[in-house]
PDB file of C-alpha atoms and ligand atoms in Angstrom:
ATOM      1  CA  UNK A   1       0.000   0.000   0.000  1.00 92.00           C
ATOM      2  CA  UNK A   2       1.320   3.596  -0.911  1.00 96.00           C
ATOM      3  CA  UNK A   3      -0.300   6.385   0.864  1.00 97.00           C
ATOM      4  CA  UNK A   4       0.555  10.219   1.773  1.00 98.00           C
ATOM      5  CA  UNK A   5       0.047  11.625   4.921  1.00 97.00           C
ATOM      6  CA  UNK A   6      -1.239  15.189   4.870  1.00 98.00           C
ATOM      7  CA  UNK A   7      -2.015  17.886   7.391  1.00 97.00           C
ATOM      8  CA  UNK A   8      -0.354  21.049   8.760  1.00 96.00           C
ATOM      9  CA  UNK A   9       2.839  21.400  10.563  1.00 94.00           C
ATOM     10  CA  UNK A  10       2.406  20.137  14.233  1.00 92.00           C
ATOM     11  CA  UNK A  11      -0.870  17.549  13.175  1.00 95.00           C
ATOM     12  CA  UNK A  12       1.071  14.395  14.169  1.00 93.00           C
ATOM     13  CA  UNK A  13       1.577  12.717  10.413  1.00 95.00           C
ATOM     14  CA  UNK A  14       5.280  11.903  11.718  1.00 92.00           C
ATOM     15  CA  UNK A  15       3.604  10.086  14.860  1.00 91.00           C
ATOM     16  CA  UNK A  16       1.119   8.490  12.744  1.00 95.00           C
ATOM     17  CA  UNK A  17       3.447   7.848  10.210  1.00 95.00           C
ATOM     18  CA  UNK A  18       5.924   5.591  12.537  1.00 92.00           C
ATOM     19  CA  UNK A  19       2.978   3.806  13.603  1.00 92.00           C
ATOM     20  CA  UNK A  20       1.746   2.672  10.771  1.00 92.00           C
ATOM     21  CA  UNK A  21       5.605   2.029   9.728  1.00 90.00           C
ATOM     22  CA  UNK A  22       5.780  -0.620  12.466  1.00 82.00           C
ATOM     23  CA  UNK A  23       2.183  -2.624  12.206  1.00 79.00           C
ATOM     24  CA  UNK A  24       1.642  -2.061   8.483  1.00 82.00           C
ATOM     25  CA  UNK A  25       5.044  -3.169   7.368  1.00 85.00           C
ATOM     26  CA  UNK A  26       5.312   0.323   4.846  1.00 93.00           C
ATOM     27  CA  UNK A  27       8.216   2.561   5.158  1.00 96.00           C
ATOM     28  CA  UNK A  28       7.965   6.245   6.050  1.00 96.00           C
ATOM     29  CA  UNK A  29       9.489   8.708   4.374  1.00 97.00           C
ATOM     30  CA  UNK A  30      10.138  11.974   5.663  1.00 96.00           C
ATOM     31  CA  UNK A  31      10.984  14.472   3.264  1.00 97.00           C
ATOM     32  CA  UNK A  32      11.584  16.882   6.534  1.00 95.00           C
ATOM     33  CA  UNK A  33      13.687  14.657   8.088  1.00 93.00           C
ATOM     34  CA  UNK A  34      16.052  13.845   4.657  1.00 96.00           C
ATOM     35  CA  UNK A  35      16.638  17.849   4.393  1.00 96.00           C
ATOM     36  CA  UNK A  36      17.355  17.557   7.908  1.00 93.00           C
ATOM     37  CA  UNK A  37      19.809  14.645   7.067  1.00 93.00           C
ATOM     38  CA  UNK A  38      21.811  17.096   4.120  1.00 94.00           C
ATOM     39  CA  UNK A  39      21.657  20.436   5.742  1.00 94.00           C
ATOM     40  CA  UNK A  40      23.496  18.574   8.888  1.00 92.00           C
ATOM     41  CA  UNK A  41      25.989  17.020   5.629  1.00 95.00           C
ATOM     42  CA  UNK A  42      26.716  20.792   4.869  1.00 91.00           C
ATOM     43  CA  UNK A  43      26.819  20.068   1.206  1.00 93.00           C
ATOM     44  CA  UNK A  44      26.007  22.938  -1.068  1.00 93.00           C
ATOM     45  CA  UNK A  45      22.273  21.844  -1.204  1.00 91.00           C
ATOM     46  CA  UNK A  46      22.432  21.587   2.223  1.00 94.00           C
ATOM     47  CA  UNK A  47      23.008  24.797   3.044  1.00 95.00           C
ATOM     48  CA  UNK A  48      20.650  26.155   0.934  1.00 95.00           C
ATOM     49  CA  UNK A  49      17.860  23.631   2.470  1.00 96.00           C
ATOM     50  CA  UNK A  50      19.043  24.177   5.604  1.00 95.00           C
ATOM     51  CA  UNK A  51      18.613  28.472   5.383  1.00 95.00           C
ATOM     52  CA  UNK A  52      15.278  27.404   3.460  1.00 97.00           C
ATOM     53  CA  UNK A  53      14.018  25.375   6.736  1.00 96.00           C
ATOM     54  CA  UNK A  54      15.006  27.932   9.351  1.00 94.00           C
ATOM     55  CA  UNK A  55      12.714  30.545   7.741  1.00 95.00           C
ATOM     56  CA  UNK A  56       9.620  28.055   7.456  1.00 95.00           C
ATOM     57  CA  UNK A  57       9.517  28.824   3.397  1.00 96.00           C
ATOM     58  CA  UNK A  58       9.473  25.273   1.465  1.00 97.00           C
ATOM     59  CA  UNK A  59      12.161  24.388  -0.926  1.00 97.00           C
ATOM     60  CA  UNK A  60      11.808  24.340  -4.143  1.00 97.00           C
ATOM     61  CA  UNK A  61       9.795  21.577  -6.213  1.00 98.00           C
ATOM     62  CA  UNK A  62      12.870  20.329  -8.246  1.00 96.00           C
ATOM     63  CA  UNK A  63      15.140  19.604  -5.895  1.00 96.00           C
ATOM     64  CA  UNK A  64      12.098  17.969  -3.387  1.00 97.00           C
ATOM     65  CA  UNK A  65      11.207  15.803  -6.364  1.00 97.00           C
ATOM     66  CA  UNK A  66      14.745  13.994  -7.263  1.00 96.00           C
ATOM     67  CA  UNK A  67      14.904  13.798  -3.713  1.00 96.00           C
ATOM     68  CA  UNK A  68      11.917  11.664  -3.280  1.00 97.00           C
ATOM     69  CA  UNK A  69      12.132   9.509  -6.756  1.00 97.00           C
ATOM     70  CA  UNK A  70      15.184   8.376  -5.613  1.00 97.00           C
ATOM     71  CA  UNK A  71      14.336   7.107  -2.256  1.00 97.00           C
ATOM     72  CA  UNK A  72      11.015   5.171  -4.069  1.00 97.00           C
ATOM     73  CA  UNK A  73      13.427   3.430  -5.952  1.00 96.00           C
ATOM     74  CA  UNK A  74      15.117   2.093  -3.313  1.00 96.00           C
ATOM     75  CA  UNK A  75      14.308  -1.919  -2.172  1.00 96.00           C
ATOM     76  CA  UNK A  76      12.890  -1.062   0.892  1.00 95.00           C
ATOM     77  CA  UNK A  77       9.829   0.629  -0.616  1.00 95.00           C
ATOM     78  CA  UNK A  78       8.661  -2.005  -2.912  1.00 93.00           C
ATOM     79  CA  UNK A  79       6.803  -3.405  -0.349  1.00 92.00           C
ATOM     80  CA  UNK A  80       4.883   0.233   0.288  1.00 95.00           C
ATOM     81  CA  UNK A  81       5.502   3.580   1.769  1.00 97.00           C
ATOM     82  CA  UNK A  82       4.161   6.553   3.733  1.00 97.00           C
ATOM     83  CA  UNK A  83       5.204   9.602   2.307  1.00 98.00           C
ATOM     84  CA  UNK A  84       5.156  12.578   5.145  1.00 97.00           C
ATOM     85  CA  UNK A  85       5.415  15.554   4.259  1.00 97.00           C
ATOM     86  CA  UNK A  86       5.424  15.109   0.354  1.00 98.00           C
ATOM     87  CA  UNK A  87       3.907  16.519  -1.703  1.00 98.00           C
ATOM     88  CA  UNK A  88       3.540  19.875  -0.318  1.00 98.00           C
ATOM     89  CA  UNK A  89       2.193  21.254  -3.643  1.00 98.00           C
ATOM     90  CA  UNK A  90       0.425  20.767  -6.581  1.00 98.00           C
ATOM     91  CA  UNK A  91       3.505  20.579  -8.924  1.00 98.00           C
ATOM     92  CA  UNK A  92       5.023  18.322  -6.453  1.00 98.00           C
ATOM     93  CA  UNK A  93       1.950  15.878  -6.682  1.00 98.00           C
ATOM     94  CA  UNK A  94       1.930  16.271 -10.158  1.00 98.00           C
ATOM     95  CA  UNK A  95       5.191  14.861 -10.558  1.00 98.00           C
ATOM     96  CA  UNK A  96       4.540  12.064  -8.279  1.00 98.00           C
ATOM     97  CA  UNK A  97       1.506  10.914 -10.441  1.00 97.00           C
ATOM     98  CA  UNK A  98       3.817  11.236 -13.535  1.00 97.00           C
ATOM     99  CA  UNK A  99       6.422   8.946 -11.603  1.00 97.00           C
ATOM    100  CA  UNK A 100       4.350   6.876 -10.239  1.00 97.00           C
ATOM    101  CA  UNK A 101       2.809   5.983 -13.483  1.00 97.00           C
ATOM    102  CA  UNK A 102       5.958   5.663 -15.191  1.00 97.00           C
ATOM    103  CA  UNK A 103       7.157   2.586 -12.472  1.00 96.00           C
ATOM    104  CA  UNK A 104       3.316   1.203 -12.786  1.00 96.00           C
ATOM    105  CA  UNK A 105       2.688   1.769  -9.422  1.00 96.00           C
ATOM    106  CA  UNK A 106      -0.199   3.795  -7.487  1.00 95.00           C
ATOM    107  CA  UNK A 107      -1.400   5.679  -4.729  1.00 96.00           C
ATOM    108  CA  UNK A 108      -3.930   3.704  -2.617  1.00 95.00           C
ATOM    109  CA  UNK A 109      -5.120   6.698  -0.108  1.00 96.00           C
ATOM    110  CA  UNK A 110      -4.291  10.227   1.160  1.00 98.00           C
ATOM    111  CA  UNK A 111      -5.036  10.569   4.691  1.00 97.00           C
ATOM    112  CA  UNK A 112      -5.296  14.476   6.137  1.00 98.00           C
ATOM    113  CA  UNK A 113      -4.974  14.990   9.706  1.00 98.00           C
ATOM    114  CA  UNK A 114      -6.986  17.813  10.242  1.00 97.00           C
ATOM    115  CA  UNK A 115      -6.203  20.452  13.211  1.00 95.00           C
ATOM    116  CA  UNK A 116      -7.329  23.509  14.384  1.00 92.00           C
ATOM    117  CA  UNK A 117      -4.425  26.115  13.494  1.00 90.00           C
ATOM    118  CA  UNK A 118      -4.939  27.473  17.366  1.00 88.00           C
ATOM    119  CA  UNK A 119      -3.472  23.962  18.776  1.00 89.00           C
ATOM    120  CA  UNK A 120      -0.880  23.801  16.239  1.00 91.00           C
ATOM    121  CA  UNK A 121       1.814  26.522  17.638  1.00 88.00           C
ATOM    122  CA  UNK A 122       1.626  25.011  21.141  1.00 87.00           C
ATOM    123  CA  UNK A 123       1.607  21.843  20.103  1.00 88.00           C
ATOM    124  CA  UNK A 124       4.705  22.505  18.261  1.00 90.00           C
ATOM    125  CA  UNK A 125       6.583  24.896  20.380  1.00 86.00           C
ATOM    126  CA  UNK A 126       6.964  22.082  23.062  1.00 89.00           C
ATOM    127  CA  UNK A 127       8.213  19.530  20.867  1.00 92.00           C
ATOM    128  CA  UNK A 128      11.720  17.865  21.472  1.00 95.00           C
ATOM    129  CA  UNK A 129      13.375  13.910  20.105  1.00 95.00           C
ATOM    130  CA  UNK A 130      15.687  11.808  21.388  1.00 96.00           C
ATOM    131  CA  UNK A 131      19.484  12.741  19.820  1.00 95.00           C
ATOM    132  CA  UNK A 132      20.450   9.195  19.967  1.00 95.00           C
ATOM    133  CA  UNK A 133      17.587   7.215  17.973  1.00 93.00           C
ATOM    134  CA  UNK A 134      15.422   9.771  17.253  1.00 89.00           C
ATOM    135  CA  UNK A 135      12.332   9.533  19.379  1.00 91.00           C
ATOM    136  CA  UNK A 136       9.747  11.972  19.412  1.00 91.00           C
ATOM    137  CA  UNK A 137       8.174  13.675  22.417  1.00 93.00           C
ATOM    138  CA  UNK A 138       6.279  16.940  23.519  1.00 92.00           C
ATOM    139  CA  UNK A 139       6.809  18.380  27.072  1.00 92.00           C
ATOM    140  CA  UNK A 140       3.157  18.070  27.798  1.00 91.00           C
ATOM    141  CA  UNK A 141       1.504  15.973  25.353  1.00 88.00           C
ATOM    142  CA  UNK A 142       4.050  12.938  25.499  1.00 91.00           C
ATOM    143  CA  UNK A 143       6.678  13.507  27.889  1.00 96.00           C
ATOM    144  CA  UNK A 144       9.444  10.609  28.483  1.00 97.00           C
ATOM    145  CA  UNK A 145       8.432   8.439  30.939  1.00 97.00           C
ATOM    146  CA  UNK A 146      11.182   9.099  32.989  1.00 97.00           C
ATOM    147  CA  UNK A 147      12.353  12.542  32.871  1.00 96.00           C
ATOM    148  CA  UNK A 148      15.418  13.674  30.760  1.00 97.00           C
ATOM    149  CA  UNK A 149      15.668   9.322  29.770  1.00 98.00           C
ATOM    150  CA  UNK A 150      14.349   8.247  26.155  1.00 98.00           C
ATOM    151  CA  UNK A 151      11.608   5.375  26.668  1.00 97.00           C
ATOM    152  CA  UNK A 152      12.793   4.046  23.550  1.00 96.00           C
ATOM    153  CA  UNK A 153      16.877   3.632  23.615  1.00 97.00           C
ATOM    154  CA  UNK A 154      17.666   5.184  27.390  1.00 97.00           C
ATOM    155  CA  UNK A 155      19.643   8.238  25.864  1.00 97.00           C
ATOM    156  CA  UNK A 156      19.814  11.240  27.943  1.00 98.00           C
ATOM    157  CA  UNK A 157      20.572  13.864  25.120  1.00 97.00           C
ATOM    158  CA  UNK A 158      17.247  15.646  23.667  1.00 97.00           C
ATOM    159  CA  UNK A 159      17.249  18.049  20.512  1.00 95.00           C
ATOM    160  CA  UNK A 160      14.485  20.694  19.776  1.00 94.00           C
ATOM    161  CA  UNK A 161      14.315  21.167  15.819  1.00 91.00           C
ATOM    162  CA  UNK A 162      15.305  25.129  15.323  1.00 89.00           C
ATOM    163  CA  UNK A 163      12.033  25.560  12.951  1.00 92.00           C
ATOM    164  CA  UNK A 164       9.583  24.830  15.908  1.00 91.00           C
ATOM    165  CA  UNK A 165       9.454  28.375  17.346  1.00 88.00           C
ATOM    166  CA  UNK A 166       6.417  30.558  17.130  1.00 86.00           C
ATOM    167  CA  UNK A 167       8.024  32.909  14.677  1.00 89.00           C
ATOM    168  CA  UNK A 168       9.032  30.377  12.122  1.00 92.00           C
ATOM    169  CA  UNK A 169       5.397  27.981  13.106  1.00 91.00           C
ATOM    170  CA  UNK A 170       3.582  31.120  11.620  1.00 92.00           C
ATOM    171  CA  UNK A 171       4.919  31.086   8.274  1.00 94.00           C
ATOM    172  CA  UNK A 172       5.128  27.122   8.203  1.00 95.00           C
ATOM    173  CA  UNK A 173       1.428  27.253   8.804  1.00 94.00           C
ATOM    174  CA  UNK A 174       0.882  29.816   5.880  1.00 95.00           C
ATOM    175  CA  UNK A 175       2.690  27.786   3.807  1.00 96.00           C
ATOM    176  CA  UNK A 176       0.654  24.799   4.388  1.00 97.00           C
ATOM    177  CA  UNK A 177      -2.434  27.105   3.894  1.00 97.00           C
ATOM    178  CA  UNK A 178      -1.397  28.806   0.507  1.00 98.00           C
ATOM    179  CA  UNK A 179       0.481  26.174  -0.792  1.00 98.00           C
ATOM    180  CA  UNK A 180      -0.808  23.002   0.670  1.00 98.00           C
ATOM    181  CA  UNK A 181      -4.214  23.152   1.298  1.00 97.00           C
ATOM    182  CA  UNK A 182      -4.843  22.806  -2.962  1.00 98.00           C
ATOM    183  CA  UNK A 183      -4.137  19.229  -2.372  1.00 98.00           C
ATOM    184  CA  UNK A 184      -7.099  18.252  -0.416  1.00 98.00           C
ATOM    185  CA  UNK A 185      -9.639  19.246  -3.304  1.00 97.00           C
ATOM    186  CA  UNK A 186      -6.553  17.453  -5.855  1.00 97.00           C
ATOM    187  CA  UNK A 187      -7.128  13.792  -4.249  1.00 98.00           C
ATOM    188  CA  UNK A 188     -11.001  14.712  -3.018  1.00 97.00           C
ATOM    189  CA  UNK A 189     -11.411  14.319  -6.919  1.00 96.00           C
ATOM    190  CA  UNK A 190     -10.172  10.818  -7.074  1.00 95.00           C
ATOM    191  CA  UNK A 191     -11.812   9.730  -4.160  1.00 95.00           C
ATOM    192  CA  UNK A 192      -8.788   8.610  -2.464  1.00 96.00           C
ATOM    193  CA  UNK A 193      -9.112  11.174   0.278  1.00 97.00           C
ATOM    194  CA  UNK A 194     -10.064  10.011   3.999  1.00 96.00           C
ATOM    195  CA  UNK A 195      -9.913  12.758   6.602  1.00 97.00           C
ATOM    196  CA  UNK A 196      -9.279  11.913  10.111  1.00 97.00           C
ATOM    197  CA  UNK A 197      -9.936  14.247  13.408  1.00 96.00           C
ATOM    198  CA  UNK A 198      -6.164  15.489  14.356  1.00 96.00           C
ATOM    199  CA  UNK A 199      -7.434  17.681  17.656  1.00 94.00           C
ATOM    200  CA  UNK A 200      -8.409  13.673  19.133  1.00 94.00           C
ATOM    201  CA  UNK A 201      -5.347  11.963  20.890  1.00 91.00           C
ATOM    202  CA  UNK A 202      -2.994  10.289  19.466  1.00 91.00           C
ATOM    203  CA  UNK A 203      -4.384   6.305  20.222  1.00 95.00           C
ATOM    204  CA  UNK A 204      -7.894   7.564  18.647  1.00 97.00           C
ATOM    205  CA  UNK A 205      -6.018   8.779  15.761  1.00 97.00           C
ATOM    206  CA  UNK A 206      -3.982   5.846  15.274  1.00 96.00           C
ATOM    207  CA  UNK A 207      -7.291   3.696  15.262  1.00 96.00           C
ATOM    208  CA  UNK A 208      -9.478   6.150  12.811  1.00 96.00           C
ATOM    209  CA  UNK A 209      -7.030   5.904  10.492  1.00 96.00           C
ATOM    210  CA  UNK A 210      -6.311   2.411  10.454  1.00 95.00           C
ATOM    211  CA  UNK A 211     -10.417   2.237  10.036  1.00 94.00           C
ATOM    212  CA  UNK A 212     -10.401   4.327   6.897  1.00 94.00           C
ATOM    213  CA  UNK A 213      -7.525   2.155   5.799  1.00 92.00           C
ATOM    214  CA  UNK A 214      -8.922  -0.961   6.118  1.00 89.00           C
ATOM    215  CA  UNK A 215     -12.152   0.750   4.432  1.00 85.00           C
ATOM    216  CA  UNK A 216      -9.353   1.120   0.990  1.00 81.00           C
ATOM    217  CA  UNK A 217      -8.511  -1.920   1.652  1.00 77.00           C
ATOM    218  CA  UNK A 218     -11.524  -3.737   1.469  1.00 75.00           C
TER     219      UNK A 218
HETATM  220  P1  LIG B   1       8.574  18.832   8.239  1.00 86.15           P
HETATM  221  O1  LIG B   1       9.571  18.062   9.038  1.00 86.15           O
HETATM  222  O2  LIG B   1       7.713  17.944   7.375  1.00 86.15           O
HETATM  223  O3  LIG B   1       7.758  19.777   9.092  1.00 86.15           O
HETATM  224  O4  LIG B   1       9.409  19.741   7.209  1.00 86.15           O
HETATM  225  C1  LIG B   1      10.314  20.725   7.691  1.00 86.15           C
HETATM  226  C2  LIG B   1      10.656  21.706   6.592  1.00 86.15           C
HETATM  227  O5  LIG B   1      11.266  21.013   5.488  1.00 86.15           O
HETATM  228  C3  LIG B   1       9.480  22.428   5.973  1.00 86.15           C
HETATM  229  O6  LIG B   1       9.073  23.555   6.733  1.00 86.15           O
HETATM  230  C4  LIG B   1      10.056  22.816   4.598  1.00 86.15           C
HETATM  231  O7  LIG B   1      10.948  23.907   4.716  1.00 86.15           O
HETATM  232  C5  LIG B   1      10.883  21.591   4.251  1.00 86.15           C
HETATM  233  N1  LIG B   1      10.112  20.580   3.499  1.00 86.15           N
HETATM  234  C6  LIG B   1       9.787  19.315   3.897  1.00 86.15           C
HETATM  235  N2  LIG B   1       9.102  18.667   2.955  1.00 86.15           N
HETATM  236  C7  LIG B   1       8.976  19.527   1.919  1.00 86.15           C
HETATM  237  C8  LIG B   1       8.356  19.461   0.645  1.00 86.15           C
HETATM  238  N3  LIG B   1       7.691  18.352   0.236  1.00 86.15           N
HETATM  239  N4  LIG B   1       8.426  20.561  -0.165  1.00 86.15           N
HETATM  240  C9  LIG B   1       9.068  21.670   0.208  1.00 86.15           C
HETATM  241  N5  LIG B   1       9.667  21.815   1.409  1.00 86.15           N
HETATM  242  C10 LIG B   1       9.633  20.757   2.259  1.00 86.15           C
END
């Protein structure tokens, strides 16, 4: 199965994303987290990503594109992948039909995780991951279980990403509005489309998803 998870900044498609990773045997792929990956290589790309990112702007369609093709192609996604965070506009979801077609291979669903743009800056502002393995947590949503130790791998260094302050949240969310937002009335049309209530908590949206999955499915 090859679905897209959409939804503004701060809605939880990473969260979902890793769940579904680990009971529906798909791989996710987060375009955020690869420009993460080469603005921390300090290549040339990087570094413009990088200064792309800290402003909350989105980089451009071309180089988000390649980007993605070549991580479909890899093995590990023939079984199925969750793309987070991709695409992010028309154009880019234009070119994914176009490459998608040209490997014979389709999208089953779009999910959106709809929030209310009031819980989004606090949800992000507190948000902070594990530096060892990654982990994601929120100060009060999902703190660790024991403070300042990763549940997951027991590390005791924490990172914030330097995009999640209010400043930068603003413009991320007005990109997601302007630019976004088109793609909900894009895969509406093709009745691939499932929306799923973001403000719930995080086990409730894990299991209405799953629902309107297993809905495609069958
Ligand atoms: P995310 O981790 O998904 O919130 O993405 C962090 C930042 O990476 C965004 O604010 C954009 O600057 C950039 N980014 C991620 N995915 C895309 C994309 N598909 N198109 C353009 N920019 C992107």
């Amino acid at each position: 199965m090859n679905l897209i998870m959409l939804g503004p900044p701060g809605s939880g498609k990473g969260t979902q994303a890793i769940r579904l990773q680990e009971s529906n045997g798909l791989v996710q792929l987060s375009t955020g987290e690869m420009l993460r990956q080469a603005a921390a290589s300090g290549s040339e790309t990087g570094k413009l990503v990088g200064s792309i990112m800290a402003a909350g702007n989105l980089v451009p369609d071309d180089i988000m594109v390649s980007m993605i093709e070549r991580r479909i192609d890899q093995p590990d996604c023939a079984g199925g992948f969750i793309l987070d965070g991709f695409p992010r506009t028309i154009a880019q979801a234009e070119a994914l039909d176009g490459m998608l077609a040209r490997k014979a291979r389709r999208l089953d669903a779009v999910i959106e995780i709809a929030v209310d743009d009031g819980a989004l800056v606090e949800r992000i502002a507190g948000r902070f991951s594990c530096a060892d393995c990654g982990a994601g947590y929120h100060r009060r949503f999902r703190p660790t279980a024991v403070e300042g130790v990763c549940d997951r791998c027991g590390g005791t260094e924490f990172i914030e990403r330097p995009d999640d302050n209010e400043e930068t949240v603003k413009t991320r969310l007005a990109a997601y509005h302007a630019q976004t937002e088109p793609l909900l009335p894009y895969y509406r049309g093709r009745g691939i489309l499932r929306s799923v209530d973001g403000m719930a908590g995080i086990d409730a949206v894990t299991a209405e998803i799953r629902a309107a999955l297993g809905a495609f499915a069958a």
